[in-house]
mmCIF file of C-alpha atoms in Angstrom:
data_model
loop_
_atom_site.group_PDB
_atom_site.id
_atom_site.type_symbol
_atom_site.label_atom_id
_atom_site.label_comp_id
_atom_site.label_asym_id
_atom_site.label_seq_id
_atom_site.Cartn_x
_atom_site.Cartn_y
_atom_site.Cartn_z
ATOM 1 C CA UNK W 734 3.873 -68.844 29.994
ATOM 2 C CA UNK W 735 6.631 -66.350 30.787
ATOM 3 C CA UNK W 736 9.298 -69.313 30.743
ATOM 4 C CA UNK W 737 7.936 -70.339 27.268
ATOM 5 C CA UNK W 738 7.893 -67.004 25.840
ATOM 6 C CA UNK W 739 11.560 -66.060 26.991
ATOM 7 C CA UNK W 740 12.812 -69.607 25.833
ATOM 8 C CA UNK W 741 11.207 -69.115 22.304
ATOM 9 C CA UNK W 742 12.507 -65.416 22.147
ATOM 10 C CA UNK W 743 15.933 -66.964 23.121
ATOM 11 C CA UNK W 744 15.664 -69.286 20.552
ATOM 12 C CA UNK W 745 14.952 -66.607 17.745
ATOM 13 C CA UNK W 746 17.249 -64.291 18.652
ATOM 14 C CA UNK W 747 20.008 -66.843 18.666
ATOM 15 C CA UNK W 748 18.763 -68.267 14.921
ATOM 16 C CA UNK W 749 18.311 -64.307 13.430
ATOM 17 C CA UNK W 750 22.024 -63.745 14.610
ATOM 18 C CA UNK W 751 23.024 -66.792 12.968
ATOM 19 C CA UNK W 752 21.097 -66.273 9.937
ATOM 20 C CA UNK W 753 23.149 -63.135 9.367
ATOM 21 C CA UNK W 754 25.573 -64.592 7.209
ATOM 22 C CA UNK W 755 28.688 -62.630 6.875
ATOM 23 C CA UNK W 756 30.012 -63.931 3.831
ATOM 24 C CA UNK W 757 27.198 -63.701 2.054
ATOM 25 C CA UNK W 758 26.606 -59.938 3.056
ATOM 26 C CA UNK W 759 30.350 -59.300 2.511
ATOM 27 C CA UNK W 760 30.686 -60.851 -0.890
ATOM 28 C CA UNK W 761 27.435 -58.573 -2.312
ATOM 29 C CA UNK W 762 28.644 -55.536 -0.621
ATOM 30 C CA UNK W 763 32.017 -55.655 -1.540
ATOM 31 C CA UNK W 764 32.043 -57.625 -5.051
ATOM 32 C CA UNK W 765 28.412 -57.486 -5.887
ATOM 33 C CA UNK W 766 28.488 -61.511 -6.218
ATOM 34 C CA UNK W 767 27.458 -64.284 -4.075
ATOM 35 C CA UNK W 768 30.471 -66.345 -2.848
ATOM 36 C CA UNK W 769 28.277 -69.416 -2.700
ATOM 37 C CA UNK W 770 28.551 -69.271 -6.726
ATOM 38 C CA UNK W 771 32.018 -70.095 -6.568
ATOM 39 C CA UNK W 772 34.686 -72.687 -4.997
ATOM 40 C CA UNK W 773 32.834 -75.305 -2.534
ATOM 41 C CA UNK W 774 29.824 -73.432 -2.921
ATOM 42 C CA UNK W 775 29.877 -72.306 1.039
ATOM 43 C CA UNK W 776 29.861 -69.008 2.584
ATOM 44 C CA UNK W 777 32.654 -69.475 4.975
ATOM 45 C CA UNK W 778 36.110 -67.762 5.494
ATOM 46 C CA UNK W 779 37.739 -70.330 3.540
ATOM 47 C CA UNK W 780 36.073 -69.747 0.273
ATOM 48 C CA UNK W 781 35.749 -65.970 0.819
ATOM 49 C CA UNK W 782 39.483 -66.143 0.993
ATOM 50 C CA UNK W 783 40.257 -68.281 -2.159
ATOM 51 C CA UNK W 784 37.437 -66.283 -3.963
ATOM 52 C CA UNK W 785 37.789 -62.363 -2.838
ATOM 53 C CA UNK W 786 41.013 -62.421 -1.090
ATOM 54 C CA UNK W 787 42.090 -61.426 2.475
ATOM 55 C CA UNK W 788 40.405 -58.477 3.473
ATOM 56 C CA UNK W 789 37.098 -60.169 2.741
ATOM 57 C CA UNK W 790 37.869 -63.404 4.543
ATOM 58 C CA UNK W 791 38.975 -61.509 7.694
ATOM 59 C CA UNK W 792 35.553 -59.577 7.600
ATOM 60 C CA UNK W 793 33.802 -62.825 7.329
ATOM 61 C CA UNK W 794 35.764 -64.667 10.125
ATOM 62 C CA UNK W 795 35.384 -61.672 12.486
ATOM 63 C CA UNK W 796 31.741 -61.472 11.734
ATOM 64 C CA UNK W 797 31.148 -65.187 11.977
ATOM 65 C CA UNK W 798 32.710 -65.316 15.728
ATOM 66 C CA UNK W 799 31.090 -62.003 16.633
ATOM 67 C CA UNK W 800 27.342 -63.326 16.179
ATOM 68 C CA UNK W 801 28.224 -66.674 18.101
ATOM 69 C CA UNK W 802 29.644 -64.910 20.926
ATOM 70 C CA UNK W 803 26.688 -62.404 21.168
ATOM 71 C CA UNK W 804 24.116 -65.058 20.852
ATOM 72 C CA UNK W 805 25.490 -66.617 24.025
ATOM 73 C CA UNK W 806 25.795 -63.664 25.810
ATOM 74 C CA UNK W 807 22.052 -62.418 25.040
ATOM 75 C CA UNK W 808 20.807 -65.882 26.048
ATOM 76 C CA UNK W 809 22.378 -65.882 29.578
ATOM 77 C CA UNK W 810 21.500 -62.439 29.612
ATOM 78 C CA UNK W 811 17.658 -63.093 29.120
ATOM 79 C CA UNK W 812 17.787 -66.164 31.464
ATOM 80 C CA UNK W 813 19.717 -64.698 34.338
ATOM 81 C CA UNK W 814 17.627 -61.232 34.499
ATOM 82 C CA UNK W 815 14.324 -62.117 33.037
ATOM 83 C CA UNK W 816 13.737 -65.423 34.184
ATOM 84 C CA UNK W 817 16.100 -65.594 36.984
ATOM 85 C CA UNK W 818 17.390 -69.201 35.895
ATOM 86 C CA UNK W 819 20.682 -70.615 35.413
ATOM 87 C CA UNK W 820 22.381 -68.034 32.849
ATOM 88 C CA UNK W 821 24.008 -71.038 30.989
ATOM 89 C CA UNK W 822 20.495 -72.961 29.871
ATOM 90 C CA UNK W 823 19.701 -69.712 28.145
ATOM 91 C CA UNK W 824 23.518 -69.619 26.708
ATOM 92 C CA UNK W 825 23.115 -73.295 25.113
ATOM 93 C CA UNK W 826 19.781 -72.200 23.725
ATOM 94 C CA UNK W 827 21.119 -69.431 21.836
ATOM 95 C CA UNK W 828 24.276 -71.606 20.788
ATOM 96 C CA UNK W 829 22.138 -74.285 19.151
ATOM 97 C CA UNK W 830 19.694 -72.247 17.322
ATOM 98 C CA UNK W 831 22.761 -69.688 16.335
ATOM 99 C CA UNK W 832 24.672 -72.567 14.828
ATOM 100 C CA UNK W 833 21.346 -73.813 12.928
ATOM 101 C CA UNK W 834 20.752 -70.065 11.876
ATOM 102 C CA UNK W 835 24.099 -70.030 10.300
ATOM 103 C CA UNK W 836 23.780 -73.238 8.586
ATOM 104 C CA UNK W 837 19.970 -72.720 7.155
ATOM 105 C CA UNK W 838 19.775 -68.789 7.212
ATOM 106 C CA UNK W 839 16.454 -67.694 7.062
ATOM 107 C CA UNK W 840 17.479 -64.656 4.904
ATOM 108 C CA UNK W 841 19.412 -66.254 2.407
ATOM 109 C CA UNK W 842 17.484 -69.211 1.085
ATOM 110 C CA UNK W 843 18.204 -71.638 4.076
ATOM 111 C CA UNK W 844 21.723 -72.380 2.688
ATOM 112 C CA UNK W 845 24.357 -70.959 4.399
ATOM 113 C CA UNK W 846 28.039 -71.964 5.932
ATOM 114 C CA UNK W 847 29.686 -74.817 7.784
ATOM 115 C CA UNK W 848 29.024 -73.496 11.293
ATOM 116 C CA UNK W 849 33.070 -73.661 12.309
ATOM 117 C CA UNK W 850 33.369 -69.855 13.124
ATOM 118 C CA UNK W 851 30.037 -69.441 14.324
ATOM 119 C CA UNK W 852 30.367 -72.400 16.770
ATOM 120 C CA UNK W 853 34.056 -71.004 17.830
ATOM 121 C CA UNK W 854 32.243 -67.255 18.390
ATOM 122 C CA UNK W 855 29.904 -69.272 20.892
ATOM 123 C CA UNK W 856 32.396 -71.370 22.592
ATOM 124 C CA UNK W 857 34.572 -68.463 23.512
ATOM 125 C CA UNK W 858 31.457 -66.949 25.126
ATOM 126 C CA UNK W 859 30.948 -70.092 27.106
ATOM 127 C CA UNK W 860 34.073 -71.462 28.106
ATOM 128 C CA UNK W 861 37.220 -69.675 26.869
ATOM 129 C CA UNK W 862 39.785 -72.153 28.226
ATOM 130 C CA UNK W 863 38.082 -74.900 26.002
ATOM 131 C CA UNK W 864 38.165 -72.261 23.099
ATOM 132 C CA UNK W 865 41.827 -71.891 23.705
ATOM 133 C CA UNK W 866 42.343 -76.075 24.078
ATOM 134 C CA UNK W 867 40.278 -76.739 20.641
ATOM 135 C CA UNK W 868 42.411 -73.555 18.843
ATOM 136 C CA UNK W 869 45.424 -75.201 19.645
ATOM 137 C CA UNK W 870 44.149 -78.565 18.270
ATOM 138 C CA UNK W 871 43.177 -76.849 15.370
ATOM 139 C CA UNK W 872 46.591 -75.705 14.906
ATOM 140 C CA UNK W 873 48.006 -79.240 15.535
ATOM 141 C CA UNK W 874 46.101 -80.514 12.342
ATOM 142 C CA UNK W 875 46.158 -77.309 10.315
ATOM 143 C CA UNK W 876 50.071 -76.291 10.365
ATOM 144 C CA UNK W 877 51.053 -79.968 8.830
ATOM 145 C CA UNK W 878 48.550 -80.308 6.506
ATOM 146 C CA UNK W 879 47.605 -76.723 5.439
ATOM 147 C CA UNK W 880 43.881 -77.547 5.514
ATOM 148 C CA UNK W 881 41.360 -75.531 7.191
ATOM 149 C CA UNK W 882 38.912 -78.337 6.836
ATOM 150 C CA UNK W 883 41.175 -80.831 8.486
ATOM 151 C CA UNK W 884 41.869 -78.790 11.680
ATOM 152 C CA UNK W 885 37.876 -78.094 11.712
ATOM 153 C CA UNK W 886 36.617 -81.624 11.283
ATOM 154 C CA UNK W 887 39.186 -82.581 14.091
ATOM 155 C CA UNK W 888 37.888 -80.063 16.529
ATOM 156 C CA UNK W 889 34.206 -80.920 15.688
ATOM 157 C CA UNK W 890 35.300 -84.696 16.451
ATOM 158 C CA UNK W 891 36.575 -84.082 19.769
ATOM 159 C CA UNK W 892 34.502 -81.360 20.801
ATOM 160 C CA UNK W 893 32.072 -83.083 23.086
ATOM 161 C CA UNK W 894 35.147 -85.616 24.419
ATOM 162 C CA UNK W 895 36.922 -82.190 25.395
ATOM 163 C CA UNK W 896 33.845 -80.718 26.690
ATOM 164 C CA UNK W 897 33.596 -84.008 29.142
ATOM 165 C CA UNK W 898 36.761 -83.895 30.253
ATOM 166 C CA UNK W 899 37.349 -80.428 31.010
ATOM 167 C CA UNK W 900 33.819 -80.053 32.403
ATOM 168 C CA UNK W 901 34.275 -82.899 34.884
ATOM 169 C CA UNK W 902 37.865 -82.309 35.986
ATOM 170 C CA UNK W 903 38.640 -78.718 35.192
ATOM 171 C CA UNK W 904 35.056 -77.156 35.848
ATOM 172 C CA UNK W 905 33.780 -80.234 38.206
ATOM 173 C CA UNK W 906 30.255 -79.695 37.084
ATOM 174 C CA UNK W 907 27.545 -81.295 38.405
ATOM 175 C CA UNK W 908 26.366 -84.375 36.995
ATOM 176 C CA UNK W 909 23.316 -83.104 35.299
ATOM 177 C CA UNK W 910 25.253 -79.683 34.195
ATOM 178 C CA UNK W 911 27.969 -81.969 32.769
ATOM 179 C CA UNK W 912 25.728 -84.201 30.574
ATOM 180 C CA UNK W 913 23.751 -81.041 29.373
ATOM 181 C CA UNK W 914 27.112 -79.423 28.058
ATOM 182 C CA UNK W 915 28.350 -82.640 26.648
ATOM 183 C CA UNK W 916 24.885 -82.962 24.764
ATOM 184 C CA UNK W 917 25.334 -79.416 23.524
ATOM 185 C CA UNK W 918 28.867 -79.755 22.245
ATOM 186 C CA UNK W 919 27.849 -82.926 20.761
ATOM 187 C CA UNK W 920 25.200 -81.932 18.450
ATOM 188 C CA UNK W 921 27.403 -78.812 17.332
ATOM 189 C CA UNK W 922 30.186 -80.940 16.834
ATOM 190 C CA UNK W 923 28.252 -83.618 14.953
ATOM 191 C CA UNK W 924 26.790 -80.825 12.781
ATOM 192 C CA UNK W 925 30.005 -79.291 11.871
ATOM 193 C CA UNK W 926 31.553 -82.937 10.840
ATOM 194 C CA UNK W 927 28.315 -83.653 8.669
ATOM 195 C CA UNK W 928 28.536 -80.471 6.893
ATOM 196 C CA UNK W 929 32.117 -80.996 6.112
ATOM 197 C CA UNK W 930 31.387 -84.532 4.458
ATOM 198 C CA UNK W 931 32.134 -83.226 0.712
ATOM 199 C CA UNK W 932 35.448 -82.022 2.301
ATOM 200 C CA UNK W 933 36.194 -85.478 3.569
ATOM 201 C CA UNK W 934 35.865 -86.572 -0.082
ATOM 202 C CA UNK W 935 38.153 -84.397 -1.293
ATOM 203 C CA UNK W 936 40.490 -84.660 1.337
ATOM 204 C CA UNK W 937 40.610 -88.570 0.591
ATOM 205 C CA UNK W 938 40.674 -87.606 -3.210
ATOM 206 C CA UNK W 939 43.786 -85.185 -2.616
ATOM 207 C CA UNK W 940 41.849 -82.638 -3.950
ATOM 208 C CA UNK W 941 40.987 -80.489 -1.126
ATOM 209 C CA UNK W 942 42.135 -76.660 -1.013
ATOM 210 C CA UNK W 943 45.564 -76.070 1.029
ATOM 211 C CA UNK W 944 46.637 -73.014 1.656
ATOM 212 C CA UNK W 945 50.055 -74.048 0.396
ATOM 213 C CA UNK W 946 48.637 -74.225 -3.095
ATOM 214 C CA UNK W 947 49.996 -77.840 -3.372
ATOM 215 C CA UNK W 948 46.492 -79.225 -3.724
ATOM 216 C CA UNK W 949 45.821 -81.261 -6.853
ATOM 217 C CA UNK W 950 43.212 -80.478 -9.624
ATOM 218 C CA UNK W 951 40.844 -82.204 -11.522
#
């Protein structure tokens, strides 16, 4: 019974942290508006930047990364200190539910963001070297295209493969732990790609937002 309660508590804490949607809160507090009414309709850093400017975008980015990081930290602590179980189990539970919370925030009508930064924050707490590797991949795709969505989709699509290679050859994880890690990253990666399906359509049509201002408008 205790194990079930702690599992549920970890999931709930992760989900609640994920549901604290920084972009929506910042847009309401600083601009008395809801960022989801503008641009792409999302609550992420990119839509905040083009709608309300750099200050709002930076605060949003930091808040989203932080909640992903904190959720994993709390999950590790609960499992290690309360259940005396491997802390990574708790980290994975909290990570998944923080991402779900950001996607479907209970506080904001279950309409949230695309989970890139909260996923990145969780990964930073889970595995800093892999976070750095995927960060470099993001830049590799973002710099030539000037589209955040391209870098985000590339990272998400390769997330489970990078996790497998890093877990197997760098961390040398036991088989069960390795496949658990891959399963978690596959879920997060698939969800992020799925949430970018409208961006993919705009990329293909040449209308996706670019940071150099060269995007076409219809």
